[in-house]
Coordinates of C-alpha atoms in Angstrom, one line a residue:
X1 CA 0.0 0.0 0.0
X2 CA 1.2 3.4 -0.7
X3 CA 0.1 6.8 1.4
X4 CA -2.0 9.1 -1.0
X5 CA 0.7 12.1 -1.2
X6 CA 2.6 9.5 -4.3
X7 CA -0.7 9.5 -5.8
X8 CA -1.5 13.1 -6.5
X9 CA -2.7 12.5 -10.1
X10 CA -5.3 10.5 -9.0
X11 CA -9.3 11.3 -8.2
X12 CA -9.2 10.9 -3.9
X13 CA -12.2 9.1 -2.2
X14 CA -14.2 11.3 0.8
X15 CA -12.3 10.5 3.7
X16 CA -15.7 9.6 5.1
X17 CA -18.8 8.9 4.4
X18 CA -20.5 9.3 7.8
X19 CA -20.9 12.1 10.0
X20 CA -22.5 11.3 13.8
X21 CA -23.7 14.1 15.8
X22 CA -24.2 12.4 19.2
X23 CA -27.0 10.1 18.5
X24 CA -27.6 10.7 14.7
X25 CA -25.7 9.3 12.0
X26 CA -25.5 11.8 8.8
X27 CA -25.2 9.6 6.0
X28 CA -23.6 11.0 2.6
X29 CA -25.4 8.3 0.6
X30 CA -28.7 9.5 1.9
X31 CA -28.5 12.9 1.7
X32 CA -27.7 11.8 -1.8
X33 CA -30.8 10.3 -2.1
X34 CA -32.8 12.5 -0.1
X35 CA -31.1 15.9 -3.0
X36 CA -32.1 13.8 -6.1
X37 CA -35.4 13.1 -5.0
X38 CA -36.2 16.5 -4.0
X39 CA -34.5 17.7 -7.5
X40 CA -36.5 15.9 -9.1
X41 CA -40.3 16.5 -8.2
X42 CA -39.1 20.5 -8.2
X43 CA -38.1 20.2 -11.8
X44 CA -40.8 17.1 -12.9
X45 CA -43.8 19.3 -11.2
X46 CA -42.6 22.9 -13.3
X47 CA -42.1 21.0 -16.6
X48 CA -45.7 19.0 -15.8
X49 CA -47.2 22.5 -15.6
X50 CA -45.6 24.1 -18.5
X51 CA -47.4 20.9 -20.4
X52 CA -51.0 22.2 -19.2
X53 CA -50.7 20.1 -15.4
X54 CA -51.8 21.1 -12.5
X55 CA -49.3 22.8 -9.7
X56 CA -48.4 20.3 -7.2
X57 CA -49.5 17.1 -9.1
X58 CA -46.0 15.6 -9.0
X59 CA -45.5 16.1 -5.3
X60 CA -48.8 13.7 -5.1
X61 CA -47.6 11.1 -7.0
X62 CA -44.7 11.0 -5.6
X63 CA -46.0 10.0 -2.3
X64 CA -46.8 6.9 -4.0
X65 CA -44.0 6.5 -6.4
X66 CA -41.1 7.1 -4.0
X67 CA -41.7 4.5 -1.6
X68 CA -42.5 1.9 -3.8
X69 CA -39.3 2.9 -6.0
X70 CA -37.0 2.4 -2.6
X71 CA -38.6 -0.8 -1.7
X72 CA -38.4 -2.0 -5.6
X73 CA -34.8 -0.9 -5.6
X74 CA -33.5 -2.3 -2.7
X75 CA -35.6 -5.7 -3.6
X76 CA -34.0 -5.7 -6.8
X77 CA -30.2 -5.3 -5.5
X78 CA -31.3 -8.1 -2.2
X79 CA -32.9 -10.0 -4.9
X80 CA -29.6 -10.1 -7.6
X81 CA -27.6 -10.2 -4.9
X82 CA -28.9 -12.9 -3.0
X83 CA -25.8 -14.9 -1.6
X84 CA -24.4 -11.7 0.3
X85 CA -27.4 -11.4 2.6
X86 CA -28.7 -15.7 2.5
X87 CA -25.0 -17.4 1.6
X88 CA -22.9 -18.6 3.7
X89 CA -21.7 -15.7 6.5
X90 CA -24.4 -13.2 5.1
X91 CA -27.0 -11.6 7.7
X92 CA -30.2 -11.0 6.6
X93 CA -30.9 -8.3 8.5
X94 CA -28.1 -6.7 6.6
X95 CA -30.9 -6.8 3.6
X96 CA -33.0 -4.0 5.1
X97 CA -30.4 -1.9 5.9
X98 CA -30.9 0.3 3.0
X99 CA -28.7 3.2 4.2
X100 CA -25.4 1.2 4.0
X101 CA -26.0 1.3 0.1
X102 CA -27.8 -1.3 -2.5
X103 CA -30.5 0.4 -4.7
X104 CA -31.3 -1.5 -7.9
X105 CA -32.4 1.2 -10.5
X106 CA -34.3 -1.1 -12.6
X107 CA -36.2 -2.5 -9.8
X108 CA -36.8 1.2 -8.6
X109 CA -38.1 2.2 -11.6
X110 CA -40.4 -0.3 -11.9
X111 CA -42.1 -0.4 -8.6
X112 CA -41.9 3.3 -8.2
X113 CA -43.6 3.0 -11.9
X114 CA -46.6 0.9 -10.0
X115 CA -46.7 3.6 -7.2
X116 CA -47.0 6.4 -9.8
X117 CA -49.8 4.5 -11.7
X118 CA -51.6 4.3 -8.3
X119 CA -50.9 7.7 -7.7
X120 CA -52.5 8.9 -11.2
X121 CA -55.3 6.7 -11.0
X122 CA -56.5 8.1 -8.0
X123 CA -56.0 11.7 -9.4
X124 CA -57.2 11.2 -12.6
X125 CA -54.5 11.6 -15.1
X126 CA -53.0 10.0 -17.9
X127 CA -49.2 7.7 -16.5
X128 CA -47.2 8.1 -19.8
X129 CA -47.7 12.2 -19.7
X130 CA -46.5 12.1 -16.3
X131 CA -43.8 10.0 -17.0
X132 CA -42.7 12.3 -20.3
X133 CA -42.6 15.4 -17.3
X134 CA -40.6 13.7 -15.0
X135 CA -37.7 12.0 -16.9
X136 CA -34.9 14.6 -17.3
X137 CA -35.8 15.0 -13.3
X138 CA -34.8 10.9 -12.5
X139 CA -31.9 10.7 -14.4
X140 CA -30.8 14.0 -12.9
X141 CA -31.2 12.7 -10.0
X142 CA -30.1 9.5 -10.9
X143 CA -26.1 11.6 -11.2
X144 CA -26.9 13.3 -7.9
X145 CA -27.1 9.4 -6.0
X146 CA -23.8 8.2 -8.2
X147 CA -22.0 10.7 -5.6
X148 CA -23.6 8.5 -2.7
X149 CA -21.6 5.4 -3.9
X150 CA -18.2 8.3 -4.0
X151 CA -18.7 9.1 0.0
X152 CA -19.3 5.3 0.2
X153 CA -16.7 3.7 -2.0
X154 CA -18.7 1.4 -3.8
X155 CA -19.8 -0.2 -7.5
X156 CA -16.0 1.4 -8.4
X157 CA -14.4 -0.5 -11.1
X158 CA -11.0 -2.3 -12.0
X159 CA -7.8 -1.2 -11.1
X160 CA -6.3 1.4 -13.1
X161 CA -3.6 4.0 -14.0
X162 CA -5.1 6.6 -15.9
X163 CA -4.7 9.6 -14.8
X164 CA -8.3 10.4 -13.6
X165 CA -8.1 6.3 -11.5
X166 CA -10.2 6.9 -8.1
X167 CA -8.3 6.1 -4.9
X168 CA -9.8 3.9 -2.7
X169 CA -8.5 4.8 1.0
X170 CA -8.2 2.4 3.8
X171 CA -11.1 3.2 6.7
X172 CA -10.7 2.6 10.1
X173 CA -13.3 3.3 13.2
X174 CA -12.7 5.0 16.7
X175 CA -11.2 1.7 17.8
X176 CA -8.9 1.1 14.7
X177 CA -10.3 -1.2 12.9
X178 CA -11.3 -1.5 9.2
X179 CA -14.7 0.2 8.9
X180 CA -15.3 0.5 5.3
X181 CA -18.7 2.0 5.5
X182 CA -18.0 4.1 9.0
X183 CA -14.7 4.6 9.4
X184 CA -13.0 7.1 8.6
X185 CA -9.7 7.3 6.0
X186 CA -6.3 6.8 7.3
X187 CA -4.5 8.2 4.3
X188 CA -3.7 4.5 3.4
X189 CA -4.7 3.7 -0.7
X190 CA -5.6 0.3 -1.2
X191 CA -6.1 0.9 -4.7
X192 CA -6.6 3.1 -7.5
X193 CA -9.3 1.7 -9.4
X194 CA -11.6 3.1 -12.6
X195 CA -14.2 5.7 -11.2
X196 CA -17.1 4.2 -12.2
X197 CA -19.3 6.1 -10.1
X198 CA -18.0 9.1 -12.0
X199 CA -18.8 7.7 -15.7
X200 CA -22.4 7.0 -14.8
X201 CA -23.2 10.6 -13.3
X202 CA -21.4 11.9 -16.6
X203 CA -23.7 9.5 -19.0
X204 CA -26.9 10.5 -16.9
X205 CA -26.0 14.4 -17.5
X206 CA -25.8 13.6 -21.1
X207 CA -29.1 11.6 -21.4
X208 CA -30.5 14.6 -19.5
X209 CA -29.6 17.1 -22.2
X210 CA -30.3 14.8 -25.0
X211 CA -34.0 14.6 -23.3
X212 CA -34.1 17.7 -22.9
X213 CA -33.5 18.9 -26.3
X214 CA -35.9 16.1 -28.3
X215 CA -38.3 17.2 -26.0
X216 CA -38.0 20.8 -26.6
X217 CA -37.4 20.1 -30.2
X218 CA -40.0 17.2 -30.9
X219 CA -42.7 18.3 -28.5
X220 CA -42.7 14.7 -27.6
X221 CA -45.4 12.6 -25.7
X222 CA -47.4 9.7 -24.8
X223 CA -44.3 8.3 -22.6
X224 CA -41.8 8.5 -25.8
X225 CA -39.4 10.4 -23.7
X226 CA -39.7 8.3 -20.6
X227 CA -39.0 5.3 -23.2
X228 CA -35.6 7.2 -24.4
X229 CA -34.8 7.9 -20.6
X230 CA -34.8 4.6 -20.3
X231 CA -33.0 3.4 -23.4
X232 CA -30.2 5.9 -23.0
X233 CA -29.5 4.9 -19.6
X234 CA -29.3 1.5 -20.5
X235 CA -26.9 1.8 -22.5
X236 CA -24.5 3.9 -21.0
X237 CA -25.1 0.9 -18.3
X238 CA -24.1 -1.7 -20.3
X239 CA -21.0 -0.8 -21.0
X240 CA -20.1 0.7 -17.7
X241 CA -21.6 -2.5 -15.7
X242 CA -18.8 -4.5 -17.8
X243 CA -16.2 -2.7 -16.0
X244 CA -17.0 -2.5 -12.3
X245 CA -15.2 -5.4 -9.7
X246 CA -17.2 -5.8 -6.8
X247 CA -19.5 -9.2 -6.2
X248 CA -22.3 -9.9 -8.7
X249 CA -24.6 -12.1 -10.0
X250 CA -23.3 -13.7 -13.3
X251 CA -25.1 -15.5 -15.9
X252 CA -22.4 -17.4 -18.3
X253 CA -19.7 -15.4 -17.1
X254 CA -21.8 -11.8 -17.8
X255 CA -23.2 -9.9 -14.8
X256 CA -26.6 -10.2 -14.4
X257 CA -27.3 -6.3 -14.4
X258 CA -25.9 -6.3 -18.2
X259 CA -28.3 -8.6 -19.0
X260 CA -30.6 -6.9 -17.5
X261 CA -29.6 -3.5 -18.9
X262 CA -29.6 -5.1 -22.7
X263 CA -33.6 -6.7 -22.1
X264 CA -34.7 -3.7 -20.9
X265 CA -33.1 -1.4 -24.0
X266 CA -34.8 -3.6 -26.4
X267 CA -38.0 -2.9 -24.6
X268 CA -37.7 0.2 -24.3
X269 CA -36.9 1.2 -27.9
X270 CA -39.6 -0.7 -29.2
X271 CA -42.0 1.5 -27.3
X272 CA -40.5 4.2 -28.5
X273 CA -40.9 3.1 -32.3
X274 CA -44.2 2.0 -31.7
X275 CA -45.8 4.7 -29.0
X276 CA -48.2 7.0 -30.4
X277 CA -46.4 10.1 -31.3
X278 CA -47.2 13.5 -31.0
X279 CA -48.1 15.1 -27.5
X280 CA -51.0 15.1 -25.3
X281 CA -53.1 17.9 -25.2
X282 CA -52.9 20.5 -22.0
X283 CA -56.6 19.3 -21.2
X284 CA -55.7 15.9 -21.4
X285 CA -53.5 16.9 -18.2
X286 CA -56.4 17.7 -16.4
X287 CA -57.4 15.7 -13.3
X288 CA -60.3 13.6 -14.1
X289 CA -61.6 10.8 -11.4
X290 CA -63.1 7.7 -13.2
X291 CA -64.9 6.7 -10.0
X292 CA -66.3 9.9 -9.9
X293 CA -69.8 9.5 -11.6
X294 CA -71.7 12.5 -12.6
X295 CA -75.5 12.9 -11.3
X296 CA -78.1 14.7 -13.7
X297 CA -80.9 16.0 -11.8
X298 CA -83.6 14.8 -9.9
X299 CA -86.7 15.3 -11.0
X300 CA -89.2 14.6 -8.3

């Protein structure tokens, strides 16, 4: 091991990740979390009322959609991840300890796809409109929970020497111990390893620019631009999955989460294609509950 003064060049690691005032424990990757989420219903609710939307609307649905996202994401990780938590020397409990890291975007997206439909049902407007508002917002904030995994050091990838290599510091707790999660750095640098953490915030800014731009460009609808959120995240996934080191689920030598990344691409872009195109219209946007049934007068 070498101290992190020979290694200059390279990106440095937080030198922690944690920060306990007395009782409470402020945790980098949650505040992560907590900054994309926020981000992201600010931004989702002001493009949803450009469209024609009602103020506020987003903020609704996310009371459904959030929660089911973190419970689908952390499923998802548990889930293709299993032997950590269930194998031999895992603790299960360890599964609900969501703060210590271990969302699964895909299985995020998908359950927080089932809260949102809830969410719209009950008020009344159309899923794929919402989705269209809201999708520069998630990757956004997508970039802003890549820096979580930084204060953590986690999903890094391979060891490296390019110049831009992340260092990956030795972390030790009150008692001197290793404490990779809650310890804090001893100026020690295990390795320097491909910043992987780095690439995917970078790709994510990039899909939300291209988004952005169709959008403004194509005046683009009926969840086409969720569909391309999707697709361009993919595959900026894809290839940067193939180049992280830490434990995962393989199929025929290939993590799972490539596979993963490549089904859900295909799908995606065939929804795209095949979506109606176009844009709804502002009234469209308007609230409008089903179960709500209209009574003509009563004549006596």
């Amino acid at each position: 091991m070498v101290t992190s003064t020979e290694l200059l060049a390279y990106i440095p690691s937080p030198p922690q990740g944690v920060w306990h005032l007395g009782p409470l424990a402020l945790r980098a990757y949650a505040l992560c979390i907590i900054a994309g989420i926020v981000v992201a219903i600010v931004w989702g609710d002001r493009r949803w009322v450009a469209r024609g939307g009602e103020k506020g609307t987003v903020l609704d649905i996310a009371i459904w959609a959030v929660p089911f996202g973190l419970i689908g994401g952390r499923l998802y990780h548990v889930i293709t991840d299993w032997s950590t938590y269930f194998g031999p020397g895992g603790s299960p409990v360890d599964a609900l300890k969501i703060w210590q890291g271990g969302l699964g975007i895909w299985g995020a997206v998908a359950l927080g796809a089932v809260g949102a439909w809830i969410g719209c049902r009950r008020r009344g407007i159309p899923l794929p409109a919402l989705g269209d508002a809201v999708a520069p917002g998630v990757v956004l904030a997508q970039a802003i929970g890549r820096l979580g995994n930084w204060f953590n050091q986690e999903l890094y990838g391979r060891e490296t020497t390019v110049p831009w290599g992340l260092e990956i510091y030795e972390r030790v707790n009150d008692a001197g111990r290793l404490d990779t999660l809650n310890g804090v750095s001893n100026g020690v640098v295990q390795q320097v390893v491909h910043p992987t953490f780095l690439y995917e915030l970078v790709w994510n800014l990039l899909v939300v620019v291209l988004l952005v731009v169709v959008d403004r460009r194509f005046a683009i609808g009926h969840g086409r631009l969720f569909a391309l959120y999707v697709a361009g995240y993919c595959g900026g996934r894809f290839w940067i999955e193939l180049m992280r080191s830490d434990h995962a689920t393989e199929i025929l030598g290939i993590r799972v989460n490539s596979f993963t990344s490549a089904i859900v691409f295909a799908c995606a872009v065939a929804y795209f294609v095949l979506a109606k195109k176009g844009r709804e219209a502002p009234q469209d946007l308007q609230p409008h509950r089903p179960d709500v049934v209209s009574v003509k007068g009563d004549h006596a």
